[in-house]
PDB file of N, CA and C in Angstrom:
ATOM      1  N   MET A1334     -26.721  21.919   7.338  1.00  0.00           N
ATOM      2  CA  MET A1334     -25.497  22.283   6.600  1.00  0.00           C
ATOM      3  C   MET A1334     -24.315  21.435   7.084  1.00  0.00           C
ATOM      4  N   ILE A1335     -23.483  21.033   6.152  1.00  0.00           N
ATOM      5  CA  ILE A1335     -22.313  20.238   6.502  1.00  0.00           C
ATOM      6  C   ILE A1335     -21.152  21.177   6.802  1.00  0.00           C
ATOM      7  N   PRO A1336     -20.471  21.002   7.941  1.00  0.00           N
ATOM      8  CA  PRO A1336     -19.309  21.841   8.247  1.00  0.00           C
ATOM      9  C   PRO A1336     -18.232  21.685   7.180  1.00  0.00           C
ATOM     10  N   SER A1337     -17.443  22.745   7.024  1.00  0.00           N
ATOM     11  CA  SER A1337     -16.468  22.767   5.939  1.00  0.00           C
ATOM     12  C   SER A1337     -15.356  21.735   6.157  1.00  0.00           C
ATOM     13  N   PHE A1338     -15.016  21.468   7.433  1.00  0.00           N
ATOM     14  CA  PHE A1338     -13.892  20.564   7.664  1.00  0.00           C
ATOM     15  C   PHE A1338     -14.243  19.130   7.277  1.00  0.00           C
ATOM     16  N   GLN A1339     -15.523  18.778   7.315  1.00  0.00           N
ATOM     17  CA  GLN A1339     -15.896  17.415   6.936  1.00  0.00           C
ATOM     18  C   GLN A1339     -15.778  17.206   5.422  1.00  0.00           C
ATOM     19  N   THR A1340     -16.024  18.243   4.653  1.00  0.00           N
ATOM     20  CA  THR A1340     -15.949  18.102   3.205  1.00  0.00           C
ATOM     21  C   THR A1340     -14.573  18.466   2.682  1.00  0.00           C
ATOM     22  N   GLY A1341     -13.724  19.025   3.549  1.00  0.00           N
ATOM     23  CA  GLY A1341     -12.414  19.492   3.093  1.00  0.00           C
ATOM     24  C   GLY A1341     -11.284  18.569   3.470  1.00  0.00           C
ATOM     25  N   ARG A1342     -10.792  18.705   4.689  1.00  0.00           N
ATOM     26  CA  ARG A1342      -9.526  18.058   5.039  1.00  0.00           C
ATOM     27  C   ARG A1342      -9.662  16.559   5.273  1.00  0.00           C
ATOM     28  N   VAL A1343     -10.732  16.132   5.925  1.00  0.00           N
ATOM     29  CA  VAL A1343     -10.842  14.723   6.292  1.00  0.00           C
ATOM     30  C   VAL A1343     -10.938  13.808   5.070  1.00  0.00           C
ATOM     31  N   PRO A1344     -11.827  14.087   4.106  1.00  0.00           N
ATOM     32  CA  PRO A1344     -11.850  13.223   2.921  1.00  0.00           C
ATOM     33  C   PRO A1344     -10.544  13.292   2.140  1.00  0.00           C
ATOM     34  N   LEU A1345      -9.885  14.438   2.142  1.00  0.00           N
ATOM     35  CA  LEU A1345      -8.609  14.564   1.452  1.00  0.00           C
ATOM     36  C   LEU A1345      -7.562  13.661   2.102  1.00  0.00           C
ATOM     37  N   ALA A1346      -7.537  13.637   3.423  1.00  0.00           N
ATOM     38  CA  ALA A1346      -6.588  12.776   4.134  1.00  0.00           C
ATOM     39  C   ALA A1346      -6.909  11.309   3.869  1.00  0.00           C
ATOM     40  N   VAL A1347      -8.191  10.968   3.800  1.00  0.00           N
ATOM     41  CA  VAL A1347      -8.585   9.584   3.531  1.00  0.00           C
ATOM     42  C   VAL A1347      -8.220   9.206   2.104  1.00  0.00           C
ATOM     43  N   LYS A1348      -8.480  10.125   1.162  1.00  0.00           N
ATOM     44  CA  LYS A1348      -8.193   9.828  -0.239  1.00  0.00           C
ATOM     45  C   LYS A1348      -6.699   9.672  -0.480  1.00  0.00           C
ATOM     46  N   THR A1349      -5.872  10.378   0.281  1.00  0.00           N
ATOM     47  CA  THR A1349      -4.423  10.275   0.076  1.00  0.00           C
ATOM     48  C   THR A1349      -3.807   9.202   0.963  1.00  0.00           C
ATOM     49  N   GLY A1350      -4.382   8.953   2.122  1.00  0.00           N
ATOM     50  CA  GLY A1350      -3.782   8.018   3.066  1.00  0.00           C
ATOM     51  C   GLY A1350      -4.078   6.563   2.731  1.00  0.00           C
ATOM     52  N   VAL A1351      -5.323   6.263   2.379  1.00  0.00           N
ATOM     53  CA  VAL A1351      -5.700   4.877   2.104  1.00  0.00           C
ATOM     54  C   VAL A1351      -4.961   4.309   0.898  1.00  0.00           C
ATOM     55  N   PRO A1352      -4.904   5.016  -0.239  1.00  0.00           N
ATOM     56  CA  PRO A1352      -4.117   4.477  -1.363  1.00  0.00           C
ATOM     57  C   PRO A1352      -2.644   4.319  -1.021  1.00  0.00           C
ATOM     58  N   LEU A1353      -2.113   5.185  -0.171  1.00  0.00           N
ATOM     59  CA  LEU A1353      -0.716   5.036   0.247  1.00  0.00           C
ATOM     60  C   LEU A1353      -0.523   3.743   1.024  1.00  0.00           C
ATOM     61  N   LEU A1354      -1.429   3.469   1.968  1.00  0.00           N
ATOM     62  CA  LEU A1354      -1.322   2.236   2.748  1.00  0.00           C
ATOM     63  C   LEU A1354      -1.473   1.014   1.856  1.00  0.00           C
ATOM     64  N   VAL A1355      -2.412   1.086   0.910  1.00  0.00           N
ATOM     65  CA  VAL A1355      -2.616  -0.041  -0.011  1.00  0.00           C
ATOM     66  C   VAL A1355      -1.377  -0.246  -0.874  1.00  0.00           C
ATOM     67  N   ALA A1356      -0.796   0.854  -1.353  1.00  0.00           N
ATOM     68  CA  ALA A1356       0.399   0.741  -2.203  1.00  0.00           C
ATOM     69  C   ALA A1356       1.569   0.156  -1.423  1.00  0.00           C
ATOM     70  N   ILE A1357       1.712   0.580  -0.155  1.00  0.00           N
ATOM     71  CA  ILE A1357       2.805   0.054   0.672  1.00  0.00           C
ATOM     72  C   ILE A1357       2.588  -1.436   0.930  1.00  0.00           C
ATOM     73  N   ALA A1358       1.365  -1.827   1.225  1.00  0.00           N
ATOM     74  CA  ALA A1358       1.075  -3.239   1.489  1.00  0.00           C
ATOM     75  C   ALA A1358       1.347  -4.087   0.245  1.00  0.00           C
ATOM     76  N   VAL A1359       0.910  -3.601  -0.920  1.00  0.00           N
ATOM     77  CA  VAL A1359       1.135  -4.338  -2.168  1.00  0.00           C
ATOM     78  C   VAL A1359       2.625  -4.426  -2.470  1.00  0.00           C
ATOM     79  N   ALA A1360       3.354  -3.333  -2.223  1.00  0.00           N
ATOM     80  CA  ALA A1360       4.797  -3.337  -2.487  1.00  0.00           C
ATOM     81  C   ALA A1360       5.514  -4.332  -1.572  1.00  0.00           C
ATOM     82  N   LEU A1361       5.109  -4.372  -0.297  1.00  0.00           N
ATOM     83  CA  LEU A1361       5.736  -5.314   0.633  1.00  0.00           C
ATOM     84  C   LEU A1361       5.439  -6.757   0.247  1.00  0.00           C
ATOM     85  N   LEU A1362       4.184  -7.021  -0.122  1.00  0.00           N
ATOM     86  CA  LEU A1362       3.819  -8.379  -0.534  1.00  0.00           C
ATOM     87  C   LEU A1362       4.573  -8.763  -1.799  1.00  0.00           C
ATOM     88  N   GLY A1363       4.677  -7.837  -2.740  1.00  0.00           N
ATOM     89  CA  GLY A1363       5.406  -8.115  -3.969  1.00  0.00           C
ATOM     90  C   GLY A1363       6.870  -8.390  -3.690  1.00  0.00           C
ATOM     91  N   ALA A1364       7.465  -7.633  -2.777  1.00  0.00           N
ATOM     92  CA  ALA A1364       8.877  -7.842  -2.448  1.00  0.00           C
ATOM     93  C   ALA A1364       9.070  -9.208  -1.780  1.00  0.00           C
ATOM     94  N   LEU A1365       8.148  -9.590  -0.910  1.00  0.00           N
ATOM     95  CA  LEU A1365       8.260 -10.896  -0.246  1.00  0.00           C
ATOM     96  C   LEU A1365       8.146 -12.030  -1.259  1.00  0.00           C
ATOM     97  N   VAL A1366       7.194 -11.929  -2.168  1.00  0.00           N
ATOM     98  CA  VAL A1366       7.022 -12.965  -3.190  1.00  0.00           C
ATOM     99  C   VAL A1366       8.255 -13.019  -4.085  1.00  0.00           C
ATOM    100  N   TYR A1367       8.790 -11.847  -4.447  1.00  0.00           N
ATOM    101  CA  TYR A1367       9.979 -11.799  -5.297  1.00  0.00           C
ATOM    102  C   TYR A1367      11.170 -12.450  -4.591  1.00  0.00           C
ATOM    103  N   LEU A1368      11.353 -12.141  -3.314  1.00  0.00           N
ATOM    104  CA  LEU A1368      12.461 -12.730  -2.567  1.00  0.00           C
ATOM    105  C   LEU A1368      12.291 -14.242  -2.424  1.00  0.00           C
ATOM    106  N   GLU A1369      11.061 -14.679  -2.229  1.00  0.00           N
ATOM    107  CA  GLU A1369      10.808 -16.114  -2.138  1.00  0.00           C
ATOM    108  C   GLU A1369      11.136 -16.809  -3.454  1.00  0.00           C
ATOM    109  N   LEU A1370      10.737 -16.204  -4.560  1.00  0.00           N
ATOM    110  CA  LEU A1370      11.029 -16.796  -5.864  1.00  0.00           C
ATOM    111  C   LEU A1370      12.529 -16.829  -6.125  1.00  0.00           C
ATOM    112  N   VAL A1371      13.227 -15.764  -5.768  1.00  0.00           N
ATOM    113  CA  VAL A1371      14.680 -15.724  -5.954  1.00  0.00           C
ATOM    114  C   VAL A1371      15.349 -16.800  -5.096  1.00  0.00           C
ATOM    115  N   ALA A1372      14.877 -16.938  -3.862  1.00  0.00           N
ATOM    116  CA  ALA A1372      15.468 -17.951  -2.978  1.00  0.00           C
ATOM    117  C   ALA A1372      15.233 -19.354  -3.527  1.00  0.00           C
ATOM    118  N   ILE A1373      14.044 -19.613  -4.013  1.00  0.00           N
ATOM    119  CA  ILE A1373      13.734 -20.939  -4.574  1.00  0.00           C
ATOM    120  C   ILE A1373      14.582 -21.200  -5.815  1.00  0.00           C
ATOM    121  N   LEU A1374      14.700 -20.215  -6.677  1.00  0.00           N
ATOM    122  CA  LEU A1374      15.472 -20.404  -7.902  1.00  0.00           C
ATOM    123  C   LEU A1374      16.949 -20.599  -7.591  1.00  0.00           C
ATOM    124  N   THR A1375      17.466 -19.869  -6.627  1.00  0.00           N
ATOM    125  CA  THR A1375      18.894 -19.977  -6.328  1.00  0.00           C
ATOM    126  C   THR A1375      19.204 -21.275  -5.608  1.00  0.00           C
ATOM    127  N   THR A1376      18.278 -21.786  -4.822  1.00  0.00           N
ATOM    128  CA  THR A1376      18.547 -23.039  -4.108  1.00  0.00           C
ATOM    129  C   THR A1376      18.385 -24.243  -5.030  1.00  0.00           C
ATOM    130  N   ASN A1377      17.534 -24.129  -6.037  1.00  0.00           N
ATOM    131  CA  ASN A1377      17.312 -25.257  -6.944  1.00  0.00           C
ATOM    132  C   ASN A1377      18.473 -25.449  -7.903  1.00  0.00           C
ATOM    133  N   THR A1378      19.135 -24.398  -8.283  1.00  0.00           N
ATOM    134  CA  THR A1378      20.225 -24.531  -9.258  1.00  0.00           C
ATOM    135  C   THR A1378      21.457 -25.080  -8.554  1.00  0.00           C
TER     136      THR A1378
END
């Protein structure tokens, strides 16, 4: 038998935590790329 905590809280924390980390990483990368593009455009003009 599988204990209740393995099927309850731990997968829930993984399901909510991993997408949060991925979303934060994607948001940071997007912000860096956006800032780089803005800097390039502003310096070229």
